[in-house]
mmCIF file of C-alpha atoms in Angstrom:
data_model
loop_
_atom_site.group_PDB
_atom_site.id
_atom_site.type_symbol
_atom_site.label_atom_id
_atom_site.label_comp_id
_atom_site.label_asym_id
_atom_site.label_seq_id
_atom_site.Cartn_x
_atom_site.Cartn_y
_atom_site.Cartn_z
ATOM 1 C CA MET A 8 4.154 -21.506 0.179
ATOM 2 C CA PHE A 9 5.480 -18.356 -1.550
ATOM 3 C CA VAL A 10 7.575 -20.198 -4.150
ATOM 4 C CA ASP A 11 4.560 -21.082 -6.318
ATOM 5 C CA LEU A 12 3.202 -17.524 -6.427
ATOM 6 C CA SER A 13 3.768 -15.199 -9.381
ATOM 7 C CA THR A 14 6.206 -12.296 -9.050
ATOM 8 C CA PRO A 15 3.467 -9.584 -9.274
ATOM 9 C CA LEU A 16 1.491 -11.321 -6.510
ATOM 10 C CA LEU A 17 4.621 -11.537 -4.359
ATOM 11 C CA LEU A 18 5.154 -7.795 -4.788
ATOM 12 C CA VAL A 19 1.525 -7.111 -3.827
ATOM 13 C CA LEU A 20 1.857 -9.245 -0.681
ATOM 14 C CA PHE A 21 5.138 -7.518 0.186
ATOM 15 C CA ALA A 22 3.509 -4.075 -0.187
ATOM 16 C CA ALA A 23 0.426 -5.101 1.828
ATOM 17 C CA ALA A 24 2.602 -6.383 4.664
ATOM 18 C CA ALA A 25 4.568 -3.137 4.610
ATOM 19 C CA LEU A 26 1.327 -1.130 4.943
ATOM 20 C CA CYS A 27 0.271 -3.269 7.920
ATOM 21 C CA ILE A 28 3.592 -2.547 9.613
ATOM 22 C CA LEU A 29 3.256 1.159 8.847
ATOM 23 C CA ALA A 30 -0.294 1.407 10.226
ATOM 24 C CA GLY A 31 0.572 -0.588 13.337
ATOM 25 C CA GLY A 32 3.514 1.694 14.084
ATOM 26 C CA VAL A 33 1.317 4.809 13.924
ATOM 27 C CA LYS A 34 -1.137 3.394 16.450
ATOM 28 C CA MET A 35 1.563 2.145 18.814
ATOM 29 C CA THR A 36 3.155 5.561 19.324
ATOM 30 C CA GLY A 37 0.208 7.118 21.129
ATOM 31 C CA GLN A 38 -0.362 3.966 23.164
ATOM 32 C CA ALA A 39 3.282 3.834 24.281
ATOM 33 C CA ASP A 40 3.227 7.497 25.335
ATOM 34 C CA VAL A 41 0.153 6.885 27.525
ATOM 35 C CA ILE A 42 1.694 3.725 29.016
ATOM 36 C CA ALA A 43 4.852 5.708 29.854
ATOM 37 C CA ASP A 44 2.770 8.313 31.704
ATOM 38 C CA ARG A 45 0.560 5.807 33.532
ATOM 39 C CA THR A 46 3.388 3.580 34.710
ATOM 40 C CA GLY A 47 5.726 6.444 35.602
ATOM 41 C CA LEU A 48 8.598 4.692 33.813
ATOM 42 C CA GLY A 49 9.251 7.641 31.524
ATOM 43 C CA GLU A 50 9.366 8.114 27.771
ATOM 44 C CA ALA A 51 13.040 7.208 27.330
ATOM 45 C CA LEU A 52 12.740 3.851 29.100
ATOM 46 C CA ILE A 53 9.353 2.914 27.600
ATOM 47 C CA GLY A 54 10.562 4.048 24.164
ATOM 48 C CA GLY A 55 13.790 2.113 24.519
ATOM 49 C CA VAL A 56 12.273 -1.127 25.822
ATOM 50 C CA LEU A 57 8.553 -1.518 25.075
ATOM 51 C CA LEU A 58 8.152 0.545 21.912
ATOM 52 C CA GLY A 59 11.584 -0.406 20.611
ATOM 53 C CA ALA A 60 10.897 -4.131 20.991
ATOM 54 C CA ALA A 61 7.338 -3.914 19.668
ATOM 55 C CA THR A 62 8.182 -2.034 16.494
ATOM 56 C CA SER A 63 11.099 -4.415 15.871
ATOM 57 C CA LEU A 64 8.940 -7.534 16.028
ATOM 58 C CA SER A 65 8.344 -7.742 12.276
ATOM 59 C CA GLY A 66 12.092 -7.502 11.661
ATOM 60 C CA THR A 67 12.667 -10.236 14.237
ATOM 61 C CA ILE A 68 10.392 -12.571 12.312
ATOM 62 C CA VAL A 69 12.174 -11.734 9.044
ATOM 63 C CA SER A 70 15.606 -12.617 10.461
ATOM 64 C CA LEU A 71 14.425 -15.809 12.165
ATOM 65 C CA THR A 72 12.486 -17.035 9.133
ATOM 66 C CA SER A 73 15.394 -16.257 6.812
ATOM 67 C CA ALA A 74 17.824 -18.133 9.082
ATOM 68 C CA LEU A 75 15.545 -21.173 9.226
ATOM 69 C CA ASP A 76 15.522 -21.129 5.408
ATOM 70 C CA GLY A 77 19.332 -21.154 5.404
ATOM 71 C CA ARG A 78 19.642 -17.524 4.242
ATOM 72 C CA ALA A 79 22.356 -16.384 6.645
ATOM 73 C CA SER A 80 23.229 -13.160 4.807
ATOM 74 C CA LEU A 81 19.599 -12.020 4.591
ATOM 75 C CA ALA A 82 19.002 -12.829 8.275
ATOM 76 C CA PHE A 83 22.130 -10.968 9.412
ATOM 77 C CA SER A 84 21.926 -7.918 7.146
ATOM 78 C CA ASN A 85 18.216 -7.427 7.885
ATOM 79 C CA GLY A 86 18.942 -6.760 11.561
ATOM 80 C CA ILE A 87 22.127 -4.769 11.082
ATOM 81 C CA GLY A 88 20.748 -2.819 8.119
ATOM 82 C CA GLY A 89 17.712 -1.923 10.213
ATOM 83 C CA ILE A 90 19.970 -0.311 12.812
ATOM 84 C CA ALA A 91 21.512 1.944 10.164
ATOM 85 C CA ALA A 92 18.133 2.832 8.638
ATOM 86 C CA GLN A 93 16.510 3.606 11.972
ATOM 87 C CA THR A 94 19.370 5.850 13.051
ATOM 88 C CA ALA A 95 18.966 7.752 9.786
ATOM 89 C CA PHE A 96 15.258 8.130 10.596
ATOM 90 C CA LEU A 97 16.211 9.981 13.778
ATOM 91 C CA ALA A 98 18.166 12.484 11.689
ATOM 92 C CA LEU A 99 15.041 13.004 9.567
ATOM 93 C CA ALA A 100 13.089 13.662 12.765
ATOM 94 C CA ASP A 101 15.666 16.329 13.654
ATOM 95 C CA ILE A 102 14.760 18.069 10.398
ATOM 96 C CA LEU A 103 11.074 17.981 11.418
ATOM 97 C CA HIS A 104 11.819 19.464 14.855
ATOM 98 C CA ARG A 105 12.621 22.997 13.715
ATOM 99 C CA LYS A 106 12.842 24.784 17.086
ATOM 100 C CA VAL A 107 16.207 23.383 18.145
ATOM 101 C CA ASN A 108 18.466 20.392 17.557
ATOM 102 C CA LEU A 109 16.511 17.279 18.587
ATOM 103 C CA GLU A 110 19.427 15.763 20.520
ATOM 104 C CA HIS A 111 19.660 18.971 22.553
ATOM 105 C CA ALA A 112 15.969 19.166 23.385
ATOM 106 C CA ALA A 113 15.608 15.442 24.134
ATOM 107 C CA ALA A 114 18.474 15.297 26.624
ATOM 108 C CA ASP A 115 18.109 12.141 28.710
ATOM 109 C CA LEU A 116 20.797 10.092 30.432
ATOM 110 C CA VAL A 117 19.021 6.797 29.656
ATOM 111 C CA ASN A 118 19.320 7.437 25.918
ATOM 112 C CA VAL A 119 23.037 8.269 26.227
ATOM 113 C CA PHE A 120 23.607 5.114 28.268
ATOM 114 C CA GLN A 121 21.739 2.975 25.755
ATOM 115 C CA GLY A 122 23.719 4.492 22.884
ATOM 116 C CA ALA A 123 26.947 3.331 24.521
ATOM 117 C CA LEU A 124 25.358 -0.062 25.235
ATOM 118 C CA LEU A 125 24.427 -0.442 21.557
ATOM 119 C CA MET A 126 27.990 0.258 20.415
ATOM 120 C CA PHE A 127 29.269 -2.405 22.795
ATOM 121 C CA MET A 128 26.734 -4.932 21.503
ATOM 122 C CA LEU A 129 27.566 -4.169 17.858
ATOM 123 C CA ALA A 130 31.245 -4.867 18.539
ATOM 124 C CA ILE A 131 30.470 -8.422 19.713
ATOM 125 C CA PRO A 132 29.359 -9.877 16.316
ATOM 126 C CA LEU A 133 32.376 -8.211 14.717
ATOM 127 C CA ALA A 134 34.652 -10.008 17.194
ATOM 128 C CA ALA A 135 32.756 -13.266 16.567
ATOM 129 C CA TRP A 136 33.259 -12.918 12.793
ATOM 130 C CA LEU A 137 36.985 -12.419 13.288
ATOM 131 C CA GLY A 138 37.282 -15.194 15.903
ATOM 132 C CA PRO A 139 37.157 -19.003 15.708
ATOM 133 C CA ASP A 140 34.085 -20.860 14.461
ATOM 134 C CA VAL A 141 32.844 -22.518 17.663
ATOM 135 C CA ALA A 142 29.373 -23.427 18.889
ATOM 136 C CA ILE A 143 27.534 -24.525 22.018
ATOM 137 C CA LEU A 144 24.377 -26.504 21.167
ATOM 138 C CA GLY A 145 24.762 -25.188 17.630
ATOM 139 C CA ILE A 146 24.886 -21.559 18.795
ATOM 140 C CA HIS A 147 27.976 -19.341 18.869
ATOM 141 C CA PRO A 148 29.013 -18.083 22.357
ATOM 142 C CA ALA A 149 28.665 -14.512 21.065
ATOM 143 C CA SER A 150 24.895 -15.015 20.830
ATOM 144 C CA PHE A 151 24.657 -16.040 24.490
ATOM 145 C CA LEU A 152 26.790 -13.020 25.378
ATOM 146 C CA LEU A 153 24.537 -10.658 23.382
ATOM 147 C CA LEU A 154 21.444 -11.922 25.182
ATOM 148 C CA ALA A 155 23.068 -11.612 28.620
ATOM 149 C CA ILE A 156 24.304 -8.092 27.934
ATOM 150 C CA TYR A 157 20.850 -7.073 26.648
ATOM 151 C CA ILE A 158 19.171 -8.249 29.858
ATOM 152 C CA MET A 159 21.769 -6.592 32.081
ATOM 153 C CA GLY A 160 21.629 -3.438 29.973
ATOM 154 C CA ILE A 161 17.848 -3.092 30.342
ATOM 155 C CA TYR A 162 18.167 -3.518 34.107
ATOM 156 C CA ALA A 163 20.973 -0.956 34.227
ATOM 157 C CA SER A 164 18.884 1.477 32.130
ATOM 158 C CA GLY A 165 16.210 1.373 34.816
ATOM 159 C CA GLN A 166 18.836 2.051 37.479
ATOM 160 C CA VAL A 167 20.188 4.984 35.473
ATOM 161 C CA ARG A 168 16.700 6.491 35.305
ATOM 162 C CA ASN A 169 15.823 5.914 38.968
ATOM 163 C CA ASP A 170 19.182 6.809 40.502
ATOM 164 C CA PRO A 171 21.243 8.813 37.989
ATOM 165 C CA MET A 172 24.848 9.631 38.770
ATOM 166 C CA TRP A 173 24.907 12.235 36.003
ATOM 167 C CA THR A 174 22.225 14.703 34.905
ATOM 168 C CA ALA A 175 21.751 16.729 31.737
ATOM 169 C CA VAL A 176 21.851 20.509 32.032
ATOM 170 C CA ASP A 177 18.374 21.959 31.456
ATOM 171 C CA THR A 178 18.145 24.871 29.028
ATOM 172 C CA GLU A 179 15.250 26.897 27.672
ATOM 173 C CA GLU A 180 15.054 24.502 24.722
ATOM 174 C CA THR A 181 15.048 21.277 26.759
ATOM 175 C CA ALA A 182 11.725 19.447 26.519
ATOM 176 C CA PRO A 183 10.943 17.841 29.906
ATOM 177 C CA ASP A 184 9.368 14.391 30.114
ATOM 178 C CA GLU A 185 6.055 15.297 31.719
ATOM 179 C CA PRO A 186 2.747 13.372 31.679
ATOM 180 C CA ASP A 187 0.310 14.603 29.046
ATOM 181 C CA GLU A 188 -3.396 15.133 29.483
ATOM 182 C CA GLU A 189 -4.988 11.967 28.132
ATOM 183 C CA ALA A 190 -7.553 12.059 25.401
ATOM 184 C CA ASP A 191 -10.818 10.191 25.901
ATOM 185 C CA GLU A 192 -9.896 7.760 23.130
ATOM 186 C CA PHE A 193 -7.560 5.713 25.341
ATOM 187 C CA PRO A 194 -9.176 2.817 27.283
ATOM 188 C CA SER A 195 -8.174 1.417 30.652
ATOM 189 C CA THR A 196 -4.594 0.254 31.106
ATOM 190 C CA PRO A 197 -5.377 -3.509 30.765
ATOM 191 C CA ARG A 198 -7.329 -2.913 27.550
ATOM 192 C CA LEU A 199 -4.594 -0.602 26.290
ATOM 193 C CA ALA A 200 -1.979 -3.287 26.946
ATOM 194 C CA ALA A 201 -4.148 -5.891 25.179
ATOM 195 C CA ALA A 202 -4.544 -3.643 22.138
ATOM 196 C CA PHE A 203 -0.795 -3.031 22.096
ATOM 197 C CA GLY A 204 -0.186 -6.791 22.204
ATOM 198 C CA GLY A 205 -2.663 -7.371 19.377
ATOM 199 C CA LEU A 206 -0.832 -4.897 17.176
ATOM 200 C CA MET A 207 2.433 -6.703 17.920
ATOM 201 C CA LEU A 208 0.912 -9.965 16.637
ATOM 202 C CA VAL A 209 -0.296 -8.295 13.443
ATOM 203 C CA MET A 210 3.133 -6.802 12.812
ATOM 204 C CA GLY A 211 4.778 -10.151 13.527
ATOM 205 C CA GLY A 212 2.560 -11.787 10.905
ATOM 206 C CA ALA A 213 3.433 -9.058 8.429
ATOM 207 C CA GLY A 214 7.110 -9.720 9.109
ATOM 208 C CA TRP A 215 6.630 -13.399 8.264
ATOM 209 C CA VAL A 216 5.067 -12.443 4.914
ATOM 210 C CA ILE A 217 7.919 -10.044 4.156
ATOM 211 C CA ALA A 218 10.533 -12.699 4.946
ATOM 212 C CA GLY A 219 8.884 -15.271 2.701
ATOM 213 C CA THR A 220 8.308 -12.964 -0.243
ATOM 214 C CA ALA A 221 11.732 -11.294 0.010
ATOM 215 C CA GLY A 222 13.519 -14.645 -0.006
ATOM 216 C CA VAL A 223 11.761 -15.795 -3.170
ATOM 217 C CA LEU A 224 12.187 -12.418 -4.901
ATOM 218 C CA THR A 225 15.910 -12.424 -4.063
ATOM 219 C CA ASP A 226 16.335 -15.736 -5.874
ATOM 220 C CA ARG A 227 14.133 -14.874 -8.855
ATOM 221 C CA LEU A 228 15.623 -11.448 -9.495
ATOM 222 C CA GLU A 229 19.164 -12.649 -8.705
ATOM 223 C CA MET A 230 19.784 -9.851 -6.227
ATOM 224 C CA SER A 231 22.413 -9.721 -3.483
ATOM 225 C CA ALA A 232 20.975 -11.067 -0.233
ATOM 226 C CA SER A 233 23.059 -8.547 1.699
ATOM 227 C CA VAL A 234 21.651 -5.598 -0.261
ATOM 228 C CA VAL A 235 18.084 -6.932 -0.027
ATOM 229 C CA GLY A 236 18.450 -7.431 3.720
ATOM 230 C CA ALA A 237 20.119 -4.100 4.482
ATOM 231 C CA LEU A 238 18.198 -1.858 2.068
ATOM 232 C CA VAL A 239 14.851 -3.563 1.410
ATOM 233 C CA THR A 240 13.566 -5.765 4.237
ATOM 234 C CA ALA A 241 15.459 -3.731 6.856
ATOM 235 C CA VAL A 242 13.971 -0.439 5.675
ATOM 236 C CA VAL A 243 10.453 -1.857 5.273
ATOM 237 C CA THR A 244 10.409 -3.516 8.697
ATOM 238 C CA SER A 245 11.866 -0.298 10.133
ATOM 239 C CA LEU A 246 8.937 1.800 8.877
ATOM 240 C CA PRO A 247 7.261 1.661 12.323
ATOM 241 C CA GLU A 248 10.342 3.332 13.800
ATOM 242 C CA LEU A 249 10.129 6.097 11.186
ATOM 243 C CA VAL A 250 6.425 6.637 11.814
ATOM 244 C CA THR A 251 6.638 6.414 15.601
ATOM 245 C CA THR A 252 9.639 8.734 15.706
ATOM 246 C CA LEU A 253 8.017 11.421 13.551
ATOM 247 C CA ALA A 254 4.716 11.053 15.416
ATOM 248 C CA ALA A 255 6.456 11.275 18.797
ATOM 249 C CA VAL A 256 8.260 14.460 17.737
ATOM 250 C CA ARG A 257 4.988 16.015 16.609
ATOM 251 C CA ARG A 258 3.436 15.062 19.990
ATOM 252 C CA GLY A 259 6.366 16.673 21.802
ATOM 253 C CA ALA A 260 7.434 13.313 23.251
ATOM 254 C CA LEU A 261 11.065 13.865 22.314
ATOM 255 C CA GLN A 262 12.624 11.393 24.759
ATOM 256 C CA LEU A 263 10.215 8.768 23.437
ATOM 257 C CA ALA A 264 11.342 9.514 19.864
ATOM 258 C CA VAL A 265 15.050 9.177 20.595
ATOM 259 C CA GLY A 266 14.583 6.291 23.041
ATOM 260 C CA GLY A 267 12.400 4.373 20.599
ATOM 261 C CA ILE A 268 15.116 4.458 17.941
ATOM 262 C CA ILE A 269 18.030 3.577 20.214
ATOM 263 C CA GLY A 270 16.026 0.946 22.095
ATOM 264 C CA GLY A 271 14.785 -0.537 18.845
ATOM 265 C CA ASN A 272 18.358 -0.734 17.604
ATOM 266 C CA ILE A 273 19.457 -2.498 20.780
ATOM 267 C CA PHE A 274 16.627 -4.980 20.368
ATOM 268 C CA ASP A 275 17.641 -5.467 16.721
ATOM 269 C CA THR A 276 20.964 -6.915 17.847
ATOM 270 C CA LEU A 277 18.931 -9.826 19.218
ATOM 271 C CA PHE A 278 17.979 -10.610 15.607
ATOM 272 C CA LEU A 279 21.469 -12.066 15.408
ATOM 273 C CA VAL A 280 20.802 -14.297 18.406
ATOM 274 C CA LEU A 281 17.619 -15.684 16.852
ATOM 275 C CA GLY A 282 19.285 -15.917 13.448
ATOM 276 C CA ASP A 283 22.194 -17.870 14.919
ATOM 277 C CA ALA A 284 19.785 -20.221 16.676
ATOM 278 C CA GLY A 285 17.726 -20.693 13.522
ATOM 279 C CA TYR A 286 20.666 -21.174 11.149
ATOM 280 C CA ARG A 287 21.499 -24.868 11.443
ATOM 281 C CA ALA A 288 24.437 -25.056 9.038
ATOM 282 C CA GLY A 289 26.819 -23.585 11.631
ATOM 283 C CA SER A 290 27.538 -20.211 13.198
ATOM 284 C CA ILE A 291 25.742 -17.397 11.408
ATOM 285 C CA TYR A 292 28.720 -15.136 12.146
ATOM 286 C CA HIS A 293 30.900 -17.312 9.917
ATOM 287 C CA ALA A 294 28.323 -17.739 7.146
ATOM 288 C CA ILE A 295 28.169 -14.041 6.269
ATOM 289 C CA GLY A 296 30.306 -12.042 3.848
ATOM 290 C CA LYS A 297 32.162 -8.751 3.790
ATOM 291 C CA ASP A 298 29.085 -6.844 2.635
ATOM 292 C CA ASP A 299 27.234 -7.888 5.798
ATOM 293 C CA VAL A 300 30.155 -6.872 8.019
ATOM 294 C CA PHE A 301 30.290 -3.564 6.117
ATOM 295 C CA TRP A 302 26.806 -2.710 7.409
ATOM 296 C CA LEU A 303 27.925 -3.678 10.900
ATOM 297 C CA ALA A 304 30.688 -1.047 10.669
ATOM 298 C CA VAL A 305 28.204 1.490 9.286
ATOM 299 C CA GLY A 306 25.871 0.868 12.234
ATOM 300 C CA LEU A 307 28.739 1.394 14.668
ATOM 301 C CA MET A 308 29.757 4.666 13.004
ATOM 302 C CA MET A 309 26.206 6.042 12.954
ATOM 303 C CA THR A 310 25.547 5.053 16.577
ATOM 304 C CA ALA A 311 28.802 6.667 17.696
ATOM 305 C CA THR A 312 27.847 9.852 15.847
ATOM 306 C CA LEU A 313 24.422 9.916 17.516
ATOM 307 C CA THR A 314 25.847 9.277 20.990
ATOM 308 C CA LEU A 315 28.470 11.998 20.579
ATOM 309 C CA GLY A 316 25.714 14.348 19.429
ATOM 310 C CA GLN A 317 23.720 13.630 22.584
ATOM 311 C CA LEU A 318 26.758 14.479 24.684
ATOM 312 C CA TYR A 319 27.734 17.592 22.691
ATOM 313 C CA ARG A 320 24.113 18.872 22.629
ATOM 314 C CA GLN A 321 24.493 21.461 19.913
ATOM 315 C CA ARG A 322 21.585 23.910 19.949
ATOM 316 C CA GLN A 323 21.600 24.885 16.266
ATOM 317 C CA GLY A 324 23.579 23.578 13.328
ATOM 318 C CA PRO A 325 23.733 23.965 9.545
ATOM 319 C CA ALA A 326 20.289 23.923 7.899
ATOM 320 C CA ASN A 327 18.843 24.164 11.437
ATOM 321 C CA ILE A 328 19.761 20.559 12.282
ATOM 322 C CA GLY A 329 22.605 19.204 14.378
ATOM 323 C CA LEU A 330 26.004 18.311 13.001
ATOM 324 C CA GLU A 331 25.418 14.743 14.199
ATOM 325 C CA SER A 332 22.277 14.506 12.043
ATOM 326 C CA MET A 333 24.234 15.691 9.005
ATOM 327 C CA GLY A 334 26.959 13.163 9.787
ATOM 328 C CA ILE A 335 24.431 10.347 10.199
ATOM 329 C CA LEU A 336 22.705 11.087 6.873
ATOM 330 C CA ALA A 337 26.049 11.492 5.078
ATOM 331 C CA THR A 338 27.300 8.162 6.432
ATOM 332 C CA TYR A 339 24.103 6.348 5.465
ATOM 333 C CA GLY A 340 24.024 7.915 2.004
ATOM 334 C CA ALA A 341 27.661 7.010 1.378
ATOM 335 C CA ALA A 342 27.032 3.435 2.546
ATOM 336 C CA ILE A 343 24.095 3.022 0.148
ATOM 337 C CA ALA A 344 26.178 4.422 -2.728
ATOM 338 C CA ILE A 345 29.064 2.064 -1.964
ATOM 339 C CA GLN A 346 26.800 -0.989 -1.803
ATOM 340 C CA THR A 347 24.706 -0.230 -4.884
ATOM 341 C CA LEU A 348 27.002 1.688 -7.232
ATOM 342 C CA LEU A 349 30.516 0.372 -6.580
#
């Protein structure tokens, strides 16, 4: 339905969908924080699972729709590019949190565990790309493996929170995950959950619009699908993560901020599962190019830097942000320069 629309109208629809995603992400942050307090599951786990999955819904729709249209590169790079963009957003949040390095103050074993889990999951599509082109019911075995590891990883994250074998050292700068006093604006838990679900549907619809308009614009403007996926649709559909992360930091919900980014990135790896299922011309892992795999390597490097920063827990760094934040932004900036200028 988007093919017959004029280019200016496509750009307007793309921008409107982006605003819907942005507004939905703002509202979801406060709701997720209250749900974390009411359920007792904690900010890191709720941020990593509920908020991470919810804010990634629009990106999920983009990857699935693109795969169904036969756009393997756009489907793949949208998910992987989102991981890189969202990790960079966390470094921006570190700049906002001026008191101490964000990774120091938001110390939480669940977030460290999920960082390692994400690196493991990012290595699987790389192995699939290098391996033989095989399929089960039209889906590469790597996709089944990603889904299984995601489910087991979420279960293990709950076990890590409830019965940790390691604990972070508390310092004067550590921000504990404690329930906040609720404002009168929040309704009962069932109504809060229903409102949260409604926002997810709106953001999913916005993702469908972005996928359709981006695909047509890519063809008309003769742009690289990999660049559009990694630097346009990925960044736009990642706007909720930017908004929720900055809002969570301002609320003092630091574990929610870090957990929302890492959990959202873990959920983004499932974009590849849906993309592989939707791409009917074969395995999506063997329909992509070097530029797509480049962003996979960038995501791995940035996630490793973030995880090491959580373990090192530097209090203060250059420009009052952590060395890991500087490394993350430098890696992302270099990746953009390589893809767009070289």
